[in-house]
């Protein structure tokens, strides 16, 4: 459960904030070149750290890495919310959004498959991927109405708070050994 909650929540949070960042930047009259730069940094943060994240999950344990990923997602959301029209602050927030997602995805996936027998792993991985896809679709679909009703900052703070909700589940599951 902790692994599934980690990957699903991270995907929802990441897609919701990422999807509305170009809209937010254009609202502040930033060029498409700057929009592309910020999104490129974000995508680099999503995938470039994977080899290091995998090693950390092996060395420190996936729960610790998942907790770290949740903390990074929390910081990312708060930075994005505080950025206003500042490209450097928004760039840092979106880079961290990618890095936090990466840590949660790698560690959450490890938690998910380690909780079941080898013969069940393909089915469980499939459920995890489907759940992540549904979360991504929901994050993308809800993010537009969220900024229309409130603001990009409110969306980013809400996403940060949502990322933080996974930490207690990870801590409780560690105590129970589940």
XYZ file of N, CA, C and O in Angstrom:
712
model
N 0.817 -1.199 0.000
C 0.000 0.000 0.000
C 0.858 1.260 0.000
O 0.524 2.229 -0.687
N 1.919 1.246 0.802
C 2.774 2.426 0.878
C 3.447 2.692 -0.468
O 3.550 3.843 -0.898
N 3.902 1.643 -1.126
C 4.528 1.808 -2.437
C 3.553 2.345 -3.464
O 3.870 3.265 -4.225
N 2.352 1.781 -3.499
C 1.337 2.232 -4.443
C 0.931 3.678 -4.152
O 0.820 4.496 -5.073
N 0.729 4.006 -2.899
C 0.367 5.383 -2.532
C 1.467 6.361 -2.931
O 1.178 7.470 -3.391
N 2.713 5.946 -2.791
C 3.833 6.819 -3.139
C 3.856 7.126 -4.628
O 3.945 8.292 -5.028
N 3.761 6.100 -5.467
C 3.863 6.349 -6.909
C 2.630 7.063 -7.454
O 2.746 7.920 -8.338
N 1.469 6.735 -6.924
C 0.236 7.369 -7.408
C 0.208 8.848 -7.011
O -0.075 9.727 -7.837
N 0.503 9.133 -5.762
C 0.483 10.521 -5.294
C 1.544 11.351 -5.999
O 1.276 12.479 -6.431
N 2.741 10.797 -6.140
C 3.813 11.535 -6.820
C 3.422 11.854 -8.258
O 3.689 12.957 -8.751
N 2.799 10.918 -8.941
C 2.395 11.162 -10.323
C 1.317 12.239 -10.404
O 1.371 13.123 -11.259
N 0.334 12.184 -9.528
C -0.722 13.190 -9.503
C -0.130 14.584 -9.269
O -0.419 15.533 -10.004
N 0.709 14.695 -8.244
C 1.319 15.971 -7.874
C 2.174 16.515 -9.011
O 2.066 17.686 -9.396
N 3.021 15.671 -9.560
C 3.937 16.118 -10.607
C 3.178 16.591 -11.837
O 3.438 17.670 -12.364
N 2.225 15.820 -12.313
C 1.504 16.189 -13.530
C 0.666 17.449 -13.315
O 0.636 18.330 -14.182
N 0.014 17.552 -12.171
C -0.828 18.723 -11.916
C -0.016 20.015 -11.987
O -0.425 20.981 -12.643
N 1.123 20.041 -11.332
C 1.942 21.255 -11.316
C 2.627 21.463 -12.661
O 2.628 22.570 -13.209
N 3.185 20.405 -13.226
C 3.891 20.518 -14.503
C 2.956 21.003 -15.609
O 3.329 21.858 -16.411
N 1.745 20.482 -15.656
C 0.820 20.812 -16.734
C 0.440 22.290 -16.739
O 0.225 22.878 -17.802
N 0.373 22.904 -15.583
C -0.058 24.294 -15.511
C 1.099 25.291 -15.481
O 0.877 26.496 -15.587
N 2.320 24.807 -15.380
C 3.457 25.726 -15.359
C 3.577 26.540 -16.645
O 3.772 27.763 -16.575
N 3.461 25.951 -17.834
C 3.523 26.782 -19.040
C 2.407 27.839 -19.092
O 2.647 28.976 -19.508
N 1.215 27.488 -18.628
C 0.106 28.445 -18.594
C 0.461 29.592 -17.654
O 0.276 30.773 -17.981
N 0.969 29.235 -16.485
C 1.371 30.235 -15.488
C 2.469 31.157 -16.051
O 2.403 32.377 -15.888
N 3.431 30.562 -16.711
C 4.535 31.366 -17.258
C 4.053 32.295 -18.366
O 4.480 33.452 -18.438
N 3.168 31.819 -19.215
C 2.635 32.680 -20.277
C 1.785 33.799 -19.681
O 1.776 34.917 -20.191
N 1.114 33.510 -18.570
C 0.345 34.545 -17.868
C 1.270 35.678 -17.408
O 0.861 36.832 -17.320
N 2.511 35.332 -17.107
C 3.515 36.327 -16.706
C 4.320 36.844 -17.900
O 5.381 37.439 -17.720
N 3.823 36.575 -19.091
C 4.432 37.067 -20.342
C 5.842 36.540 -20.604
O 6.647 37.217 -21.252
N 6.138 35.338 -20.126
C 7.441 34.740 -20.441
C 7.380 34.139 -21.844
O 6.344 33.640 -22.281
N 8.511 34.167 -22.507
C 8.588 33.650 -23.873
C 8.467 32.128 -23.891
O 8.712 31.454 -22.880
N 8.135 31.614 -25.051
C 8.089 30.158 -25.206
C 9.470 29.544 -25.013
O 9.580 28.399 -24.566
N 10.516 30.299 -25.312
C 11.884 29.820 -25.072
C 12.103 29.564 -23.587
O 12.647 28.524 -23.205
N 11.673 30.512 -22.741
C 11.818 30.311 -21.292
C 10.920 29.189 -20.789
O 11.330 28.412 -19.919
N 9.717 29.102 -21.321
C 8.817 28.005 -20.946
C 9.491 26.671 -21.266
O 9.540 25.758 -20.429
N 10.037 26.563 -22.480
C 10.727 25.331 -22.877
C 11.922 25.022 -21.996
O 12.173 23.862 -21.663
N 12.657 26.053 -21.604
C 13.819 25.862 -20.732
C 13.398 25.295 -19.374
O 13.991 24.325 -18.888
N 12.371 25.885 -18.781
C 11.913 25.428 -17.461
C 11.396 23.992 -17.540
O 11.724 23.154 -16.687
N 10.621 23.683 -18.555
C 10.095 22.328 -18.691
C 11.232 21.341 -18.988
O 11.215 20.210 -18.499
N 12.229 21.770 -19.739
C 13.391 20.900 -20.002
C 14.147 20.586 -18.716
O 14.574 19.440 -18.498
N 14.322 21.586 -17.866
C 14.966 21.332 -16.559
C 14.148 20.332 -15.748
O 14.703 19.435 -15.103
N 12.841 20.518 -15.781
C 11.956 19.611 -15.049
C 12.108 18.172 -15.552
O 12.245 17.236 -14.759
N 12.102 18.001 -16.863
C 12.216 16.653 -17.430
C 13.580 16.045 -17.115
O 13.671 14.852 -16.798
N 14.614 16.857 -17.136
C 15.936 16.358 -16.726
C 15.894 15.880 -15.277
O 16.455 14.829 -14.940
N 15.203 16.639 -14.424
C 15.064 16.230 -13.027
C 14.274 14.947 -12.856
O 14.490 14.195 -11.904
N 13.370 14.684 -13.791
C 12.573 13.460 -13.721
C 13.400 12.207 -14.008
O 13.176 11.172 -13.388
N 14.333 12.300 -14.955
C 14.989 11.081 -15.432
C 16.486 10.995 -15.159
O 17.003 9.900 -14.943
N 17.198 12.101 -15.150
C 18.655 12.060 -14.984
C 19.101 11.429 -13.662
O 20.096 10.710 -13.642
N 18.405 11.665 -12.558
C 18.888 11.101 -11.286
C 18.625 9.609 -11.091
O 19.037 9.047 -10.079
N 17.948 8.944 -12.017
C 17.511 7.558 -11.792
C 18.632 6.613 -11.357
O 18.429 5.833 -10.413
N 19.821 6.629 -11.988
C 20.857 5.699 -11.517
C 21.272 5.955 -10.065
O 21.474 5.018 -9.293
N 21.359 7.216 -9.687
C 21.725 7.559 -8.307
C 20.593 7.199 -7.360
O 20.816 6.655 -6.277
N 19.372 7.477 -7.772
C 18.212 7.161 -6.940
C 18.121 5.664 -6.689
O 17.843 5.232 -5.560
N 18.367 4.864 -7.711
C 18.352 3.411 -7.543
C 19.406 2.942 -6.552
O 19.133 2.094 -5.692
N 20.603 3.506 -6.666
C 21.667 3.133 -5.719
C 21.295 3.540 -4.294
O 21.551 2.795 -3.334
N 20.732 4.740 -4.161
C 20.319 5.189 -2.822
C 19.241 4.280 -2.242
O 19.271 3.966 -1.052
N 18.290 3.868 -3.069
C 17.239 2.965 -2.583
C 17.837 1.639 -2.145
O 17.394 1.055 -1.143
N 18.851 1.149 -2.863
C 19.527 -0.086 -2.461
C 20.297 0.100 -1.156
O 20.281 -0.770 -0.294
N 20.961 1.230 -1.037
C 21.834 1.461 0.119
C 21.062 1.896 1.367
O 21.306 1.389 2.460
N 20.147 2.847 1.210
C 19.426 3.406 2.358
C 18.078 2.756 2.619
O 17.508 2.913 3.695
N 17.559 2.094 1.613
C 16.238 1.486 1.698
C 15.220 2.351 0.967
O 15.302 3.582 1.002
N 14.267 1.698 0.324
C 13.299 2.463 -0.470
C 12.385 3.377 0.354
O 11.977 4.419 -0.124
N 12.085 3.011 1.593
C 11.226 3.879 2.408
C 11.886 5.222 2.666
O 11.250 6.270 2.573
N 13.163 5.191 2.993
C 13.885 6.447 3.250
C 13.953 7.300 1.990
O 13.789 8.515 2.051
N 14.200 6.667 0.866
C 14.270 7.416 -0.393
C 12.888 7.967 -0.749
O 12.772 9.112 -1.204
N 11.846 7.185 -0.525
C 10.483 7.670 -0.781
C 10.146 8.845 0.136
O 9.549 9.837 -0.315
N 10.527 8.759 1.395
C 10.317 9.884 2.314
C 11.065 11.119 1.838
O 10.530 12.233 1.867
N 12.296 10.920 1.406
C 13.072 12.038 0.855
C 12.401 12.617 -0.377
O 12.340 13.838 -0.553
N 11.874 11.747 -1.236
C 11.163 12.206 -2.425
C 9.942 13.031 -2.072
O 9.675 14.064 -2.688
N 9.205 12.597 -1.056
C 8.036 13.371 -0.602
C 8.459 14.740 -0.075
O 7.800 15.749 -0.348
N 9.569 14.778 0.652
C 10.079 16.058 1.161
C 10.489 16.976 0.010
O 10.229 18.189 0.041
N 11.100 16.405 -1.018
C 11.509 17.207 -2.180
C 10.277 17.706 -2.928
O 10.230 18.861 -3.370
N 9.246 16.870 -3.071
C 8.003 17.317 -3.708
C 7.344 18.440 -2.904
O 6.804 19.396 -3.480
N 7.390 18.343 -1.594
C 6.852 19.393 -0.737
C 7.595 20.706 -0.990
O 6.975 21.754 -1.218
N 8.921 20.645 -0.985
C 9.725 21.850 -1.248
C 9.468 22.398 -2.641
O 9.370 23.613 -2.840
N 9.326 21.505 -3.615
C 9.079 21.922 -4.991
C 7.770 22.688 -5.106
O 7.706 23.744 -5.750
N 6.724 22.172 -4.487
C 5.433 22.841 -4.535
C 5.468 24.205 -3.870
O 4.915 25.175 -4.391
N 6.166 24.294 -2.747
C 6.251 25.576 -2.051
C 7.065 26.588 -2.851
O 6.715 27.770 -2.908
N 8.144 26.127 -3.479
C 8.938 27.022 -4.340
C 8.124 27.499 -5.534
O 8.137 28.689 -5.870
N 7.443 26.581 -6.184
C 6.625 26.956 -7.340
C 5.547 27.953 -6.937
O 5.279 28.918 -7.663
N 4.957 27.742 -5.775
C 3.910 28.648 -5.291
C 4.468 30.031 -5.010
O 3.804 31.035 -5.258
N 5.671 30.097 -4.487
C 6.279 31.378 -4.119
C 6.916 32.096 -5.303
O 7.247 33.272 -5.198
N 7.067 31.416 -6.427
C 7.833 31.962 -7.542
C 7.209 33.191 -8.173
O 7.934 34.081 -8.634
N 5.884 33.251 -8.205
C 5.269 34.343 -8.950
C 5.789 34.310 -10.374
O 5.728 33.288 -11.040
N 6.343 35.401 -10.849
C 6.890 35.460 -12.200
C 8.381 35.234 -12.280
O 8.975 35.386 -13.346
N 9.024 34.840 -11.176
C 10.476 34.649 -11.158
C 10.875 33.343 -11.845
O 10.583 32.258 -11.344
N 11.560 33.469 -12.968
C 11.990 32.276 -13.700
C 13.022 31.468 -12.910
O 12.927 30.233 -12.862
N 14.010 32.086 -12.246
C 14.953 31.270 -11.469
C 14.278 30.455 -10.359
O 14.593 29.282 -10.168
N 13.337 31.059 -9.653
C 12.658 30.339 -8.567
C 11.768 29.245 -9.144
O 11.743 28.111 -8.644
N 11.050 29.569 -10.207
C 10.198 28.574 -10.849
C 11.034 27.430 -11.424
O 10.659 26.263 -11.317
N 12.186 27.757 -11.991
C 13.089 26.726 -12.528
C 13.536 25.777 -11.423
O 13.530 24.554 -11.605
N 13.911 26.347 -10.280
C 14.331 25.509 -9.147
C 13.174 24.630 -8.677
O 13.358 23.437 -8.405
N 11.988 25.212 -8.591
C 10.826 24.445 -8.155
C 10.505 23.297 -9.094
O 10.238 22.173 -8.658
N 10.549 23.565 -10.395
C 10.226 22.513 -11.371
C 11.325 21.464 -11.473
O 11.036 20.281 -11.694
N 12.578 21.870 -11.304
C 13.662 20.885 -11.264
C 13.454 19.957 -10.064
O 13.527 18.738 -10.193
N 13.164 20.543 -8.920
C 12.910 19.724 -7.721
C 11.663 18.862 -7.866
O 11.624 17.740 -7.347
N 10.656 19.366 -8.566
C 9.455 18.569 -8.823
C 9.823 17.289 -9.573
O 9.346 16.202 -9.242
N 10.708 17.411 -10.547
C 11.166 16.235 -11.290
C 11.991 15.295 -10.432
O 11.799 14.073 -10.457
N 12.895 15.848 -9.641
C 13.760 15.019 -8.781
C 12.927 14.301 -7.715
O 13.127 13.104 -7.446
N 11.984 15.009 -7.109
C 11.122 14.376 -6.103
C 10.280 13.269 -6.698
O 10.116 12.202 -6.094
N 9.742 13.518 -7.897
C 8.971 12.486 -8.593
C 9.840 11.260 -8.844
O 9.401 10.130 -8.613
N 11.070 11.492 -9.299
C 11.983 10.390 -9.583
C 12.225 9.552 -8.333
O 12.144 8.318 -8.373
N 12.520 10.200 -7.229
C 12.794 9.468 -5.985
C 11.567 8.669 -5.547
O 11.686 7.502 -5.151
N 10.399 9.289 -5.642
C 9.173 8.581 -5.256
C 8.877 7.420 -6.201
O 8.447 6.352 -5.755
N 9.105 7.620 -7.485
C 8.806 6.563 -8.448
C 9.745 5.370 -8.274
O 9.296 4.222 -8.202
N 11.041 5.627 -8.193
C 12.008 4.531 -8.049
C 11.786 3.803 -6.723
O 11.668 2.572 -6.684
N 11.706 4.547 -5.632
C 11.556 3.925 -4.315
C 10.173 3.308 -4.136
O 10.045 2.202 -3.586
N 9.142 3.996 -4.592
C 7.786 3.458 -4.476
C 7.613 2.179 -5.272
O 6.964 1.234 -4.822
N 8.209 2.130 -6.451
C 8.153 0.911 -7.272
C 8.863 -0.239 -6.573
O 8.391 -1.377 -6.589
N 10.007 0.058 -5.956
C 10.738 -0.979 -5.215
C 9.903 -1.492 -4.045
O 9.856 -2.708 -3.797
N 9.247 -0.579 -3.338
C 8.373 -0.999 -2.235
C 7.225 -1.856 -2.741
O 6.864 -2.858 -2.121
N 6.652 -1.457 -3.852
C 5.498 -2.163 -4.407
C 5.850 -3.599 -4.768
O 5.172 -4.537 -4.352
N 6.916 -3.790 -5.526
C 7.227 -5.152 -5.982
C 7.846 -6.011 -4.885
O 7.702 -7.232 -4.918
N 8.492 -5.383 -3.908
C 9.087 -6.185 -2.834
C 8.040 -6.730 -1.869
O 8.324 -7.622 -1.083
N 6.821 -6.215 -1.952
C 5.765 -6.643 -1.035
C 5.033 -7.890 -1.509
O 4.181 -8.405 -0.788
N 5.349 -8.363 -2.715
C 4.638 -9.519 -3.261
C 5.629 -10.570 -3.754
O 6.790 -10.277 -4.004
N 5.124 -11.777 -3.911
C 5.950 -12.871 -4.431
C 6.327 -12.589 -5.882
O 5.619 -11.877 -6.600
N 7.435 -13.165 -6.308
C 7.955 -12.928 -7.660
C 6.912 -13.202 -8.744
O 6.822 -12.463 -9.724
N 6.108 -14.208 -8.588
C 5.102 -14.554 -9.585
C 3.977 -13.533 -9.699
O 3.299 -13.463 -10.718
N 3.784 -12.749 -8.663
C 2.729 -11.730 -8.674
C 3.225 -10.371 -9.159
O 2.426 -9.471 -9.406
N 4.532 -10.202 -9.278
C 5.095 -8.879 -9.585
C 4.620 -8.290 -10.908
O 4.274 -7.105 -10.941
N 4.566 -9.039 -11.996
C 4.077 -8.410 -13.234
C 2.661 -7.860 -13.109
O 2.363 -6.756 -13.573
N 1.774 -8.604 -12.452
C 0.400 -8.139 -12.265
C 0.372 -6.908 -11.378
O -0.311 -5.922 -11.678
N 1.127 -6.921 -10.303
C 1.159 -5.793 -9.371
C 1.794 -4.569 -10.047
O 1.319 -3.446 -9.864
N 2.831 -4.790 -10.832
C 3.429 -3.676 -11.574
C 2.421 -3.089 -12.558
O 2.358 -1.869 -12.746
N 1.643 -3.945 -13.198
C 0.600 -3.471 -14.114
C -0.442 -2.629 -13.402
O -0.871 -1.583 -13.909
N -0.850 -3.061 -12.220
C -1.807 -2.290 -11.423
C -1.178 -0.941 -11.038
O -1.834 0.098 -11.093
N 0.088 -0.974 -10.684
C 0.784 0.270 -10.338
C 0.843 1.232 -11.514
O 0.563 2.426 -11.374
N 1.186 0.718 -12.686
C 1.257 1.571 -13.888
C -0.118 2.135 -14.248
O -0.233 3.313 -14.595
N -1.148 1.306 -14.189
C -2.498 1.785 -14.472
C -2.901 2.868 -13.469
O -3.444 3.910 -13.845
N -2.623 2.626 -12.211
C -2.962 3.589 -11.162
C -2.219 4.904 -11.361
O -2.799 5.987 -11.174
N -0.953 4.825 -11.756
C -0.185 6.041 -12.037
C -0.782 6.798 -13.222
O -0.847 8.034 -13.210
N -1.198 6.075 -14.242
C -1.805 6.709 -15.411
C -3.106 7.415 -15.065
O -3.367 8.536 -15.529
N -3.915 6.776 -14.243
C -5.172 7.390 -13.802
C -4.877 8.643 -12.974
O -5.526 9.687 -13.145
N -3.872 8.551 -12.102
C -3.497 9.706 -11.282
C -2.995 10.848 -12.157
O -3.328 12.019 -11.921
N -2.203 10.525 -13.168
C -1.693 11.559 -14.077
C -2.839 12.227 -14.824
O -2.892 13.460 -14.939
N -3.760 11.427 -15.323
C -4.911 11.982 -16.041
C -5.748 12.865 -15.118
O -6.187 13.958 -15.511
N -5.954 12.422 -13.896
C -6.725 13.219 -12.931
C -5.996 14.517 -12.587
O -6.613 15.588 -12.526
N -4.690 14.428 -12.374
C -3.907 15.630 -12.068
C -3.973 16.644 -13.191
O -4.155 17.846 -12.961
N -3.836 16.161 -14.419
C -3.925 17.060 -15.565
C -5.309 17.645 -15.732
O -5.471 18.841 -16.002
N -6.325 16.831 -15.562
C -7.709 17.283 -15.750
C -8.147 18.256 -14.667
O -8.903 19.192 -14.944
N -7.694 18.063 -13.443
C -8.137 18.911 -12.336
C -7.312 20.191 -12.183
O -7.774 21.154 -11.568
N -6.109 20.203 -12.752
C -5.224 21.351 -12.529
C -5.714 22.622 -13.215
O -5.593 23.712 -12.652
N -6.269 22.504 -14.396
C -6.792 23.688 -15.084
C -7.931 24.341 -14.316
O -7.882 25.544 -14.020
N -8.974 23.571 -13.975
C -10.044 24.159 -13.166
C -9.548 24.696 -11.816
O -10.081 25.683 -11.309
N -8.515 24.063 -11.255
C -7.986 24.531 -9.959
C -7.377 25.924 -10.082
O -7.626 26.787 -9.234
N -6.580 26.153 -11.137
C -6.003 27.498 -11.251
C -7.048 28.511 -11.711
O -6.942 29.688 -11.386
N -8.061 28.050 -12.442
C -9.134 28.964 -12.840
C -9.943 29.402 -11.616
O -10.348 30.559 -11.509
N -10.153 28.476 -10.694
C -10.930 28.777 -9.492
C -10.106 29.507 -8.435
O -10.647 30.304 -7.664
N -8.813 29.234 -8.384
C -7.964 29.838 -7.345
C -6.757 30.500 -8.015
O -6.843 31.619 -8.478
N -5.646 29.765 -8.078
C -4.423 30.301 -8.687
C -3.412 29.180 -8.842
O -3.563 28.096 -8.267
N -2.360 29.467 -9.603
C -1.256 28.518 -9.740
C -0.618 28.277 -8.374
O -0.288 27.143 -8.019
N -0.446 29.341 -7.602
C 0.156 29.203 -6.272
C -0.683 28.285 -5.390
O -0.131 27.423 -4.679
N -1.996 28.429 -5.440
C -2.865 27.565 -4.639
C -2.750 26.111 -5.090
O -2.720 25.192 -4.263
N -2.675 25.904 -6.394
C -2.484 24.546 -6.921
C -1.179 23.955 -6.410
O -1.138 22.815 -5.932
N -0.094 24.725 -6.481
C 1.217 24.224 -6.066
C 1.267 23.929 -4.568
O 1.843 22.914 -4.146
N 0.647 24.772 -3.759
C 0.607 24.528 -2.305
C -0.227 23.285 -1.996
O 0.157 22.459 -1.156
N -1.343 23.139 -2.678
C -2.182 21.956 -2.481
C -1.428 20.685 -2.880
O -1.492 19.669 -2.174
N -0.712 20.755 -3.993
C 0.087 19.607 -4.426
C 1.170 19.289 -3.400
O 1.415 18.116 -3.087
N 1.809 20.307 -2.861
C 2.836 20.099 -1.832
C 2.236 19.415 -0.607
O 2.819 18.468 -0.062
N 1.074 19.881 -0.190
C 0.411 19.275 0.975
C 0.036 17.828 0.694
O 0.182 16.956 1.566
N -0.430 17.559 -0.510
C -0.782 16.191 -0.875
C 0.452 15.283 -0.833
O 0.388 14.154 -0.335
N 1.572 15.772 -1.332
C 2.812 14.982 -1.288
C 3.191 14.648 0.155
O 3.671 13.547 0.448
N 2.967 15.583 1.048
C 3.314 15.365 2.458
C 2.445 14.307 3.118
O 2.856 13.699 4.113
N 1.251 14.044 2.573
C 0.358 13.070 3.205
C 0.864 11.639 3.091
O 0.403 10.768 3.829
N 1.796 11.391 2.180
C 2.314 10.027 2.011
C 3.291 9.666 3.126
O 3.412 8.497 3.498
N 3.968 10.649 3.682
C 4.995 10.376 4.694
C 4.464 9.578 5.883
O 5.094 8.582 6.282
N 3.323 9.940 6.479
C 2.842 9.126 7.605
C 2.578 7.664 7.229
O 2.857 6.765 8.016
N 2.056 7.444 6.036
C 1.815 6.072 5.588
C 3.134 5.296 5.477
O 3.216 4.144 5.887
N 4.153 5.947 4.942
C 5.465 5.293 4.837
C 6.037 4.987 6.224
O 6.598 3.914 6.446
N 5.865 5.897 7.153
C 6.390 5.692 8.506
C 5.628 4.590 9.243
O 6.230 3.753 9.901
N 4.308 4.583 9.105
C 3.498 3.556 9.764
C 3.806 2.186 9.151
O 3.942 1.193 9.875
N 3.929 2.122 7.836
C 4.208 0.829 7.197
C 5.588 0.313 7.593
O 5.793 -0.891 7.690
N 6.522 1.209 7.854
C 7.856 0.772 8.290
C 7.783 0.158 9.684
O 8.444 -0.854 9.954
N 6.980 0.725 10.542
C 6.836 0.190 11.907
C 6.150 -1.171 11.896
O 6.467 -2.024 12.706
N 5.188 -1.319 10.983
C 4.452 -2.594 10.895
C 5.202 -3.627 10.098
O 4.825 -4.787 10.080
N 6.232 -3.182 9.350
C 6.992 -4.110 8.533
C 6.227 -4.575 7.310
O 6.513 -5.610 6.737
N 5.220 -3.778 6.900
C 4.416 -4.182 5.754
C 4.772 -3.380 4.529
O 5.375 -2.341 4.594
